[in-house]
Short mmCIF file of C-alpha atoms in Angstrom, two decimals:
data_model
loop_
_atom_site.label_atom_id
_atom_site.label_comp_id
_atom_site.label_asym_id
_atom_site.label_seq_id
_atom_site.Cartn_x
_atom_site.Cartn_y
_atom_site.Cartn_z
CA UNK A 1084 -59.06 78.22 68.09
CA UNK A 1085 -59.38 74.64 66.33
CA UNK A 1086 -57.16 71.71 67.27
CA UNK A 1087 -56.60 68.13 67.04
CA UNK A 1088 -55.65 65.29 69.14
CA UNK A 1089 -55.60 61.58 69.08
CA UNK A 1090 -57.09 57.64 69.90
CA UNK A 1091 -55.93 53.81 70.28
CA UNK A 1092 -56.91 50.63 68.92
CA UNK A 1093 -54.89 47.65 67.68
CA UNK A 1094 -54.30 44.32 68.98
CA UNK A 1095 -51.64 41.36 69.00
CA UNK A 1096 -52.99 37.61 69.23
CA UNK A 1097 -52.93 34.71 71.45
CA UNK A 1098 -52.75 31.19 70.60
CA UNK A 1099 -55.51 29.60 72.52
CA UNK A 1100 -58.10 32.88 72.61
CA UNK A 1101 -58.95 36.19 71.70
CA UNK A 1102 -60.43 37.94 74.33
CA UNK A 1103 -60.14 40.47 71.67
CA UNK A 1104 -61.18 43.89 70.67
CA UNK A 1105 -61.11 44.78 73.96
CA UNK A 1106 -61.62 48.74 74.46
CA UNK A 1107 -59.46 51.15 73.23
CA UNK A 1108 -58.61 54.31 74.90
CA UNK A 1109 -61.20 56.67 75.00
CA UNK A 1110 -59.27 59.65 73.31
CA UNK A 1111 -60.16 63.13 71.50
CA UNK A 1112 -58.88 62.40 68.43
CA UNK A 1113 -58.20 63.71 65.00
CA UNK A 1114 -55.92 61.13 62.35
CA UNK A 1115 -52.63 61.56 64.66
CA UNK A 1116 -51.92 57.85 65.46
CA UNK A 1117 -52.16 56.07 68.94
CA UNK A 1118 -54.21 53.22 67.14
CA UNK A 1119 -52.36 50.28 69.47
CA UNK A 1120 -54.40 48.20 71.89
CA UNK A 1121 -52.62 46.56 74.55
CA UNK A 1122 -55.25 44.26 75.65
CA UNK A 1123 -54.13 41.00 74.05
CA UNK A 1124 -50.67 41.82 73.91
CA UNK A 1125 -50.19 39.22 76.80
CA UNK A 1126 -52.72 36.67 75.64
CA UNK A 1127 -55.65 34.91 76.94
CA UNK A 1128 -56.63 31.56 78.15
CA UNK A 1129 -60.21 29.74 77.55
CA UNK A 1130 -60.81 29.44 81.28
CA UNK A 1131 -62.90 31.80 82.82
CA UNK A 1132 -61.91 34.63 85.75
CA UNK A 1133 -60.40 38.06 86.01
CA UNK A 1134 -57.77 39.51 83.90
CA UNK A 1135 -56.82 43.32 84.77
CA UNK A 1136 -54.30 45.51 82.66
CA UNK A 1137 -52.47 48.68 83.45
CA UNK A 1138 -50.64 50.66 80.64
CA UNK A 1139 -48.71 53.83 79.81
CA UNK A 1140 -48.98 55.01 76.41
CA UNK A 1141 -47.09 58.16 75.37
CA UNK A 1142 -47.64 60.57 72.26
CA UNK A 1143 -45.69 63.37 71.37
CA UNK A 1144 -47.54 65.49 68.48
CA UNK A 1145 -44.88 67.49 67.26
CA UNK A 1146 -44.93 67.73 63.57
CA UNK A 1147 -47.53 69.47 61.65
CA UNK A 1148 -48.47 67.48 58.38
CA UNK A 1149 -50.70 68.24 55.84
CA UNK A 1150 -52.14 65.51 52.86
CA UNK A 1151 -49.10 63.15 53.49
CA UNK A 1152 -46.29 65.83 53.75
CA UNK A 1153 -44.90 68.25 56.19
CA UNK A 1154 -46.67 71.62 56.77
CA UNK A 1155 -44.89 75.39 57.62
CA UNK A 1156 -47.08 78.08 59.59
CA UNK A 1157 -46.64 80.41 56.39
CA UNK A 1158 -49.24 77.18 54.05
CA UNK A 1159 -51.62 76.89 57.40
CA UNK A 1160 -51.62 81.16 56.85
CA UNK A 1161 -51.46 81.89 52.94
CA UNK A 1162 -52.96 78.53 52.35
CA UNK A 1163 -55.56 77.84 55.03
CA UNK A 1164 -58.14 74.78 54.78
CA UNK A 1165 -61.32 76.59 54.85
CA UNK A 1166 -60.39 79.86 52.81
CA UNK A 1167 -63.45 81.56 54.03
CA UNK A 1168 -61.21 82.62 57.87
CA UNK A 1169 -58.67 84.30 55.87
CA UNK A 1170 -56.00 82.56 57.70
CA UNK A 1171 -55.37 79.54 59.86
CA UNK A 1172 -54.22 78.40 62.49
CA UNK A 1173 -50.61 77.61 63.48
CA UNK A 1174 -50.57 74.83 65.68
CA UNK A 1175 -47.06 73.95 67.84
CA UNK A 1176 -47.00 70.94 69.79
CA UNK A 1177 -49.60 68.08 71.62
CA UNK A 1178 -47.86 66.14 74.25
CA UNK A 1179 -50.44 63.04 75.54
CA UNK A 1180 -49.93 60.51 78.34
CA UNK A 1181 -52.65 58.53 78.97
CA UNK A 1182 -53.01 55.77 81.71
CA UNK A 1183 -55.35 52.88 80.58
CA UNK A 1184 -56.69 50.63 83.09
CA UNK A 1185 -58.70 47.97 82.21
CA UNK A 1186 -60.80 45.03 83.48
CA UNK A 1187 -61.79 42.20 82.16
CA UNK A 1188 -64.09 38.82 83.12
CA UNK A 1189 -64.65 35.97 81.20
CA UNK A 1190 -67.75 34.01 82.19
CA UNK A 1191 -66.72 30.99 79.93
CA UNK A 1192 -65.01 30.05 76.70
CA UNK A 1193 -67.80 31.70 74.48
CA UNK A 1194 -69.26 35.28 76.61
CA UNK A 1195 -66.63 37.85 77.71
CA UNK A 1196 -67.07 41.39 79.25
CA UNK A 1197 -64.38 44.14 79.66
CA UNK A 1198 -64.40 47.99 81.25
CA UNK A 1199 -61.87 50.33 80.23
CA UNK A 1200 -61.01 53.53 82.38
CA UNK A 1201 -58.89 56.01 80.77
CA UNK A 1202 -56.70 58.78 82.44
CA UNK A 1203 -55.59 61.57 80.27
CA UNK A 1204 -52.89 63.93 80.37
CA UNK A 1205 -52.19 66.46 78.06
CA UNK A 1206 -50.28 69.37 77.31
CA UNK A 1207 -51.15 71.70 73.99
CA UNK A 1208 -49.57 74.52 72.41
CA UNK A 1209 -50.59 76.66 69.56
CA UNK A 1210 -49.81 79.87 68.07
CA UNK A 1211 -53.60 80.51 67.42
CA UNK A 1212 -54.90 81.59 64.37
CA UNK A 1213 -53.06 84.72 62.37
CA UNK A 1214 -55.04 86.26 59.46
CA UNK A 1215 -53.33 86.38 55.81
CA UNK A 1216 -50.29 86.84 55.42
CA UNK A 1217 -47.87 84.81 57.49
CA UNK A 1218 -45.23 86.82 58.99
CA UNK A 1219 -42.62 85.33 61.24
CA UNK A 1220 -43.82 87.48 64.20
CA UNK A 1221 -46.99 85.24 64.72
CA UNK A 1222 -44.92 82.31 65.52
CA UNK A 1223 -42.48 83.47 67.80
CA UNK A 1224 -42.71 82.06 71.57
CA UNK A 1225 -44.23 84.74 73.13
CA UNK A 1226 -47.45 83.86 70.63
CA UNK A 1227 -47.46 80.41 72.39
CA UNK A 1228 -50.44 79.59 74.27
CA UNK A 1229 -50.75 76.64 76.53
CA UNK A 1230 -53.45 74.43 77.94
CA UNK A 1231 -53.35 71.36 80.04
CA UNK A 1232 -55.89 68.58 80.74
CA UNK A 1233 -55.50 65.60 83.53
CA UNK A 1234 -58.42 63.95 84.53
CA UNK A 1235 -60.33 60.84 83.59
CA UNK A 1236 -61.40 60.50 80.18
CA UNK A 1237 -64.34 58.58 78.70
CA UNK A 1238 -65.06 55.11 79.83
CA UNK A 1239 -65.73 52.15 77.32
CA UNK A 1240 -67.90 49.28 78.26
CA UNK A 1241 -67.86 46.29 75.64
CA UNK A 1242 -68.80 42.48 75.44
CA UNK A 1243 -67.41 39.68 73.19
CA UNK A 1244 -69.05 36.37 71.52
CA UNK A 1245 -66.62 33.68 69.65
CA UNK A 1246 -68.47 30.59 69.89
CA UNK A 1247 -69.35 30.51 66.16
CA UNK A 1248 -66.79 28.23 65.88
CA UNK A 1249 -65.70 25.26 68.06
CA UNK A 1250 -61.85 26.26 68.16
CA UNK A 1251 -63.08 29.81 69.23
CA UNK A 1252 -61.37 31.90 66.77
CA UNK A 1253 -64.22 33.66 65.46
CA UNK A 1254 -65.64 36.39 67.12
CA UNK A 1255 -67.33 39.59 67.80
CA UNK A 1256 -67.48 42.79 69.60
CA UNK A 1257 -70.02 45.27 70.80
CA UNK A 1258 -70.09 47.39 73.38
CA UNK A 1259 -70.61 51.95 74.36
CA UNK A 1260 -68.14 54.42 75.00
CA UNK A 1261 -69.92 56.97 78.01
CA UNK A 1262 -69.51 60.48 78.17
CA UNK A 1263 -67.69 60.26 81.54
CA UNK A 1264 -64.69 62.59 81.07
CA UNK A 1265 -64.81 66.18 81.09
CA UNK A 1266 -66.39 68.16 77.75
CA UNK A 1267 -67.31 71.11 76.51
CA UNK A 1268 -66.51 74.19 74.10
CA UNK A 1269 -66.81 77.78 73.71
CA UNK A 1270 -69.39 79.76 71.28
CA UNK A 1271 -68.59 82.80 69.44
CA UNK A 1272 -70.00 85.38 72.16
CA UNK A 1273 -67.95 83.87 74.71
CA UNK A 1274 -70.03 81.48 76.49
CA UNK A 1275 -68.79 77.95 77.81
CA UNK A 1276 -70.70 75.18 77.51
CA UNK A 1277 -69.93 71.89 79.78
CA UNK A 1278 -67.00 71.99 81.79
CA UNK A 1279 -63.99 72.70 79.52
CA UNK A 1280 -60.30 72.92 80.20
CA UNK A 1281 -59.40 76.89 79.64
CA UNK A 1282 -55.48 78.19 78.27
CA UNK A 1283 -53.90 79.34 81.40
CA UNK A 1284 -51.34 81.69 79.56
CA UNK A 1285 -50.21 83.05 75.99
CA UNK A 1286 -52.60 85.32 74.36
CA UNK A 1287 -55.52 82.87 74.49
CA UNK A 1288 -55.52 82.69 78.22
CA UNK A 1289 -59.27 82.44 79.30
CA UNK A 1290 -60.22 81.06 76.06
CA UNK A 1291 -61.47 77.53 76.04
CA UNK A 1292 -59.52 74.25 74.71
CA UNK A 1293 -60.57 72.69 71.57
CA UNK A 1294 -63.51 70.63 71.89
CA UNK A 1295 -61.74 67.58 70.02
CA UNK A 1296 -58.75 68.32 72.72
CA UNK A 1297 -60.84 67.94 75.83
CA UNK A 1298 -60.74 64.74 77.85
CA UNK A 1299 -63.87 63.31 76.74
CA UNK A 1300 -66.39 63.97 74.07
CA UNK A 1301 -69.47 64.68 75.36
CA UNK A 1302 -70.99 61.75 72.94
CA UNK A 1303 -72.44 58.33 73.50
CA UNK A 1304 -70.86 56.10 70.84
CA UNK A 1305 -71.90 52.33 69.80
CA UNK A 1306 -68.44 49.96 68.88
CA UNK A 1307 -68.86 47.39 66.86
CA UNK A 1308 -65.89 44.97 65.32
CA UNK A 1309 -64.77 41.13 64.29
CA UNK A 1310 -61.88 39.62 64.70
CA UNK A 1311 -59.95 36.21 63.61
CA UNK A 1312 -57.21 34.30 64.64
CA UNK A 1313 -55.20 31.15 63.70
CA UNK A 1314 -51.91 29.29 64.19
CA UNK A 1315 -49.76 29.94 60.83
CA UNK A 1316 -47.23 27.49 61.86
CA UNK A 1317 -45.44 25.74 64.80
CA UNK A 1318 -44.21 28.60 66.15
CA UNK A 1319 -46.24 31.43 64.56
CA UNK A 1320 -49.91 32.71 65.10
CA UNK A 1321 -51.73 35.46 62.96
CA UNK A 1322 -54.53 37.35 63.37
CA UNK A 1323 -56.92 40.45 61.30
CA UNK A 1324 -59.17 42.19 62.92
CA UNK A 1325 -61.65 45.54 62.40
CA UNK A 1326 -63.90 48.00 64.58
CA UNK A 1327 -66.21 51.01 63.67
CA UNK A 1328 -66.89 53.71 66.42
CA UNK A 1329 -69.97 56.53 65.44
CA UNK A 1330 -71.45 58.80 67.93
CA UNK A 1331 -75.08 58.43 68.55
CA UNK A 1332 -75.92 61.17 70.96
CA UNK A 1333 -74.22 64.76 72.22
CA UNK A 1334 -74.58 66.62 75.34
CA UNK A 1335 -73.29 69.06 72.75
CA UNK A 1336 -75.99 69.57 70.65
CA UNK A 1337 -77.09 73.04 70.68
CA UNK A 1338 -77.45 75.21 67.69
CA UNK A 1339 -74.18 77.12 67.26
CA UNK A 1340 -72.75 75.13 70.30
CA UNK A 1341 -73.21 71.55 69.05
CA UNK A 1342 -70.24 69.30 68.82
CA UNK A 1343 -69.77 65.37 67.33
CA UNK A 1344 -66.74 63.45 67.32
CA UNK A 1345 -65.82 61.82 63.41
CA UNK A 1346 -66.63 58.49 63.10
CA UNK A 1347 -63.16 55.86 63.64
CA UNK A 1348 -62.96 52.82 61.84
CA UNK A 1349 -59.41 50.34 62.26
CA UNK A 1350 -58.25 47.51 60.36
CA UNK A 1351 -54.74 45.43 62.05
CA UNK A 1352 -53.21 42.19 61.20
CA UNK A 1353 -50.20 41.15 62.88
CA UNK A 1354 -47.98 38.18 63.59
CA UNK A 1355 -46.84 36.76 67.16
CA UNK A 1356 -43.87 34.72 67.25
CA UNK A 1357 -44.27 31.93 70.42
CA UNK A 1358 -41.27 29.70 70.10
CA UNK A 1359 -40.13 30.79 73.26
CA UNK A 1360 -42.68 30.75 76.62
CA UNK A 1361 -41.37 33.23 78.24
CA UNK A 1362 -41.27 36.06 75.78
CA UNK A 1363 -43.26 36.84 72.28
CA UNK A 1364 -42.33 39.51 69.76
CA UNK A 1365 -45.10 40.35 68.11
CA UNK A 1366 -45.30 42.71 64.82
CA UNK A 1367 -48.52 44.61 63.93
CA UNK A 1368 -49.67 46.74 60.77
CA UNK A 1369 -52.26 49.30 61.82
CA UNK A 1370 -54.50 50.93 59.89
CA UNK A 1371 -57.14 53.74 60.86
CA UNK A 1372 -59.91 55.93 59.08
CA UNK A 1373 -61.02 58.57 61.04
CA UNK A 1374 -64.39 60.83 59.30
CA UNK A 1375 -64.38 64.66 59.97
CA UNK A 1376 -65.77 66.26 63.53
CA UNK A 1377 -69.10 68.14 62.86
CA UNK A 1378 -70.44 70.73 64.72
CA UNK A 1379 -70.24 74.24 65.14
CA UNK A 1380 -67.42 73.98 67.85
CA UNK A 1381 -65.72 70.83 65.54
CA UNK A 1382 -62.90 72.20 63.41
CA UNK A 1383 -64.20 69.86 60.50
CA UNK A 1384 -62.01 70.89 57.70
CA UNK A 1385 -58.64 69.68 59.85
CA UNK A 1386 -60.03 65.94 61.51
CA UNK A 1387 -60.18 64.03 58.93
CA UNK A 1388 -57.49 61.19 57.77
CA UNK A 1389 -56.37 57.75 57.34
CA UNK A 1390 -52.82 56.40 59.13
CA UNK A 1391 -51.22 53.14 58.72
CA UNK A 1392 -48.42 51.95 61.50
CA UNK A 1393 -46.03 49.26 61.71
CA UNK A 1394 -45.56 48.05 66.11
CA UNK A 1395 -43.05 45.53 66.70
CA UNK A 1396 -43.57 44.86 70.46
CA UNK A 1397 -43.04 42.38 72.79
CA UNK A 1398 -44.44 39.95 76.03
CA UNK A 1399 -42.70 38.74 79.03
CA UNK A 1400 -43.66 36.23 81.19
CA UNK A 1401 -42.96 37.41 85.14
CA UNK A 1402 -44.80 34.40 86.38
CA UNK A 1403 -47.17 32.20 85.13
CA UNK A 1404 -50.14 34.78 85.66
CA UNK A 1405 -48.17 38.33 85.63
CA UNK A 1406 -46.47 39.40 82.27
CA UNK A 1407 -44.89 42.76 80.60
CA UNK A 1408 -45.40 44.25 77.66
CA UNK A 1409 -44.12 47.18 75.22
CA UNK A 1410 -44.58 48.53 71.51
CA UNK A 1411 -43.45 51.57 69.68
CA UNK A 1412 -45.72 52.33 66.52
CA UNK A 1413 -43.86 54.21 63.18
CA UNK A 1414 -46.22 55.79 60.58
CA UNK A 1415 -45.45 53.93 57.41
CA UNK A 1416 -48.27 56.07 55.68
CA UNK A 1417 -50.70 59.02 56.23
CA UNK A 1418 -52.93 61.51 54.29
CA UNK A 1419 -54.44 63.96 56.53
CA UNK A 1420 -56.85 66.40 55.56
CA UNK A 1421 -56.05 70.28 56.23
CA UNK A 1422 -53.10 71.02 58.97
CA UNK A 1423 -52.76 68.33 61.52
CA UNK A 1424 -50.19 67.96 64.26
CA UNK A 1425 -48.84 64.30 63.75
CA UNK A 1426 -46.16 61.80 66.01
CA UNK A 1427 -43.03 60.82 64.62
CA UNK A 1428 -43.65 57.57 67.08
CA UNK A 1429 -45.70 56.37 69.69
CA UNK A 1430 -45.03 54.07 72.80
CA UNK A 1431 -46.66 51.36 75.31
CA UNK A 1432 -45.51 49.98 78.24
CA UNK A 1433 -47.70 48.18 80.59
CA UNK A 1434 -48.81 45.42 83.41
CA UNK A 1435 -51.37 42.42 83.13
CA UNK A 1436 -52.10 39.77 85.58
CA UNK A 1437 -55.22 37.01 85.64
CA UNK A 1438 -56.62 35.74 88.58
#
């Protein structure tokens, strides 16, 4: 069975600093959104100590999309991505919570380090895939098959440098994502590899989770990204920013049981409004590449896509070193290659306090 999932990254901008670029969540992901980082949402100060962040991000994958349309089961059947399976498969629905925790330590106005720890939850349920041609029968409920994942995902570990410049505004990221969550897939005789989540019921009970659904990759990936930000007017500060992800290693890598997650590359420039101390709207555009999964347990042909979302949001002060924040992100565009479940919406809540 192939499947697809999702990953975060965006970010909103403080006036004095960007501790910026920050980690996003360490996700399986194929083009379905969740592109919003949280970790500047608050803003930073030049002055050096602890900041730690705790956030809630929800994604309901409920529609299944195809180029930048909505798909049936009967195209993913009659009309499948790769031709050669005679059929396709007729994915339902991909319910994700994920708990981001993050810490982060800034040794002076220049040098920053941050770790993220995610926690994912998720639920998945697919029809499987039906040979040519569709009828009806293959999607009724008792075709459903479910798998669910909790446990911790794959942990991020990045530094930042913006003392090009001597108002700070210039800067750069690098950093590795770890293959600390659970991984793994299942090759065509049956045999797991790594530890991977199994459908507990439906007619693929037994059968192993997607590879791309699991809650880490199995792959050691180098980050890289820039970012700049500047004061537009009294009251208004912008900022644009980009990141590329790639793999560079697999505990996956097997012949006929190798598995690499598609490279992820995100553009965002956004707005905060700070006339008022207490509370910032902010407004974000979002834009994210994702390249095809490879590998013999990647379904290649449906993990590939580029997304753009618009996420208003908003700060609130609590006290001068505690503060709230939440976003929804809308797809204003997407062209997704093969059949990909997609969001309608996505949302953030979370928690930050420096020390």
């Amino acid at each position: 069975m192939h499947f697809s999932s999702c990953s975060k990254t965006t970010l909103s901008l403080p006036a004095a600093l960007l501790l910026s670029l920050l980690p996003m969540a360490a996700k399986a992901c194929a083009t379905c959104g969740c592109t919003l980082s949280t970790d500047a949402a608050t803003g930073y100060s030049a002055e050096s100590g602890w900041r730690f962040n705790l956030d809630y991000t929800y994604i309901d994958q409920n529609e299944l999309r195809s180029g930048d349309s909505h798909a049936s089961p009967e195209q993913v059947v009659n009309r499948p991505s790769d031709p050669s399976l005679g059929g396709g498969e007729i994915e339902h629905n991909t319910k994700n919570e994920y708990l981001n925790f993050t810490a982060a330590y800034r040794f002076n106005a220049d040098w920053g380090i941050s770790l993220l720890v995610p926690y994912v939850m998720r639920d998945h349920d697919t029809y499987g895939t039906q040979l040519q041609p569709y009828t009806p029968a293959e999607s009724a409920p008792d075709q459903l098959s479910n798998a669910s994942v909790s446990s911790l995902g794959d942990i991020k570990l990045l530094a930042s440098y913006q003392g090009f410049l001597p108002t700070h505004n210039l800067g750069v990221q690098f950093g590795v994502k770890l293959p600390t969550g659970n991984y793994g897939g299942e090759t065509d005789d049956g045999t797991f590899v790594g530890t991977p989540v199994l459908f507990k019921n439906g007619p693929g009970a037994g059968q192993a989770l997607d590879s791309s659904l699991q809650a880490g990759t199995g792959s050691t990936d180098l980050i890289v990204g820039a970012y700049y930000f500047q004061p537009i007017s009294q009251n208004f500060d912008g900022f644009v920013n980009g990141q590329f992800q790639a793999a560079v290693s697999e505990r996956m890598s097997a012949a006929g049981a190798n598995y690499r997650p598609g490279n992820l590359a995100t553009m965002s420039i956004g707005v905060r409004y700070e006339a008022h101390a207490d509370w910032v709207p902010q407004l974000q555009l979002n834009l994210l590449h994702k390249s095809a999964d490879q590998g013999a347990f990647a379904d290649q042909p449906d993990t590939e896509g580029t997304v753009a979302y618009l996420s208003p949001g908003i700060s609130a002060s609590i006290t001068q070193k505690l503060q709230l924040y939440a976003f929804v992100q809308v797809p204003v565009y997407s062209h997704l290659a093969g059949y990909q479940l997609f969001p309608g919406w996505t949302g953030t809540v979370g928690i930050s306090m420096a020390l």
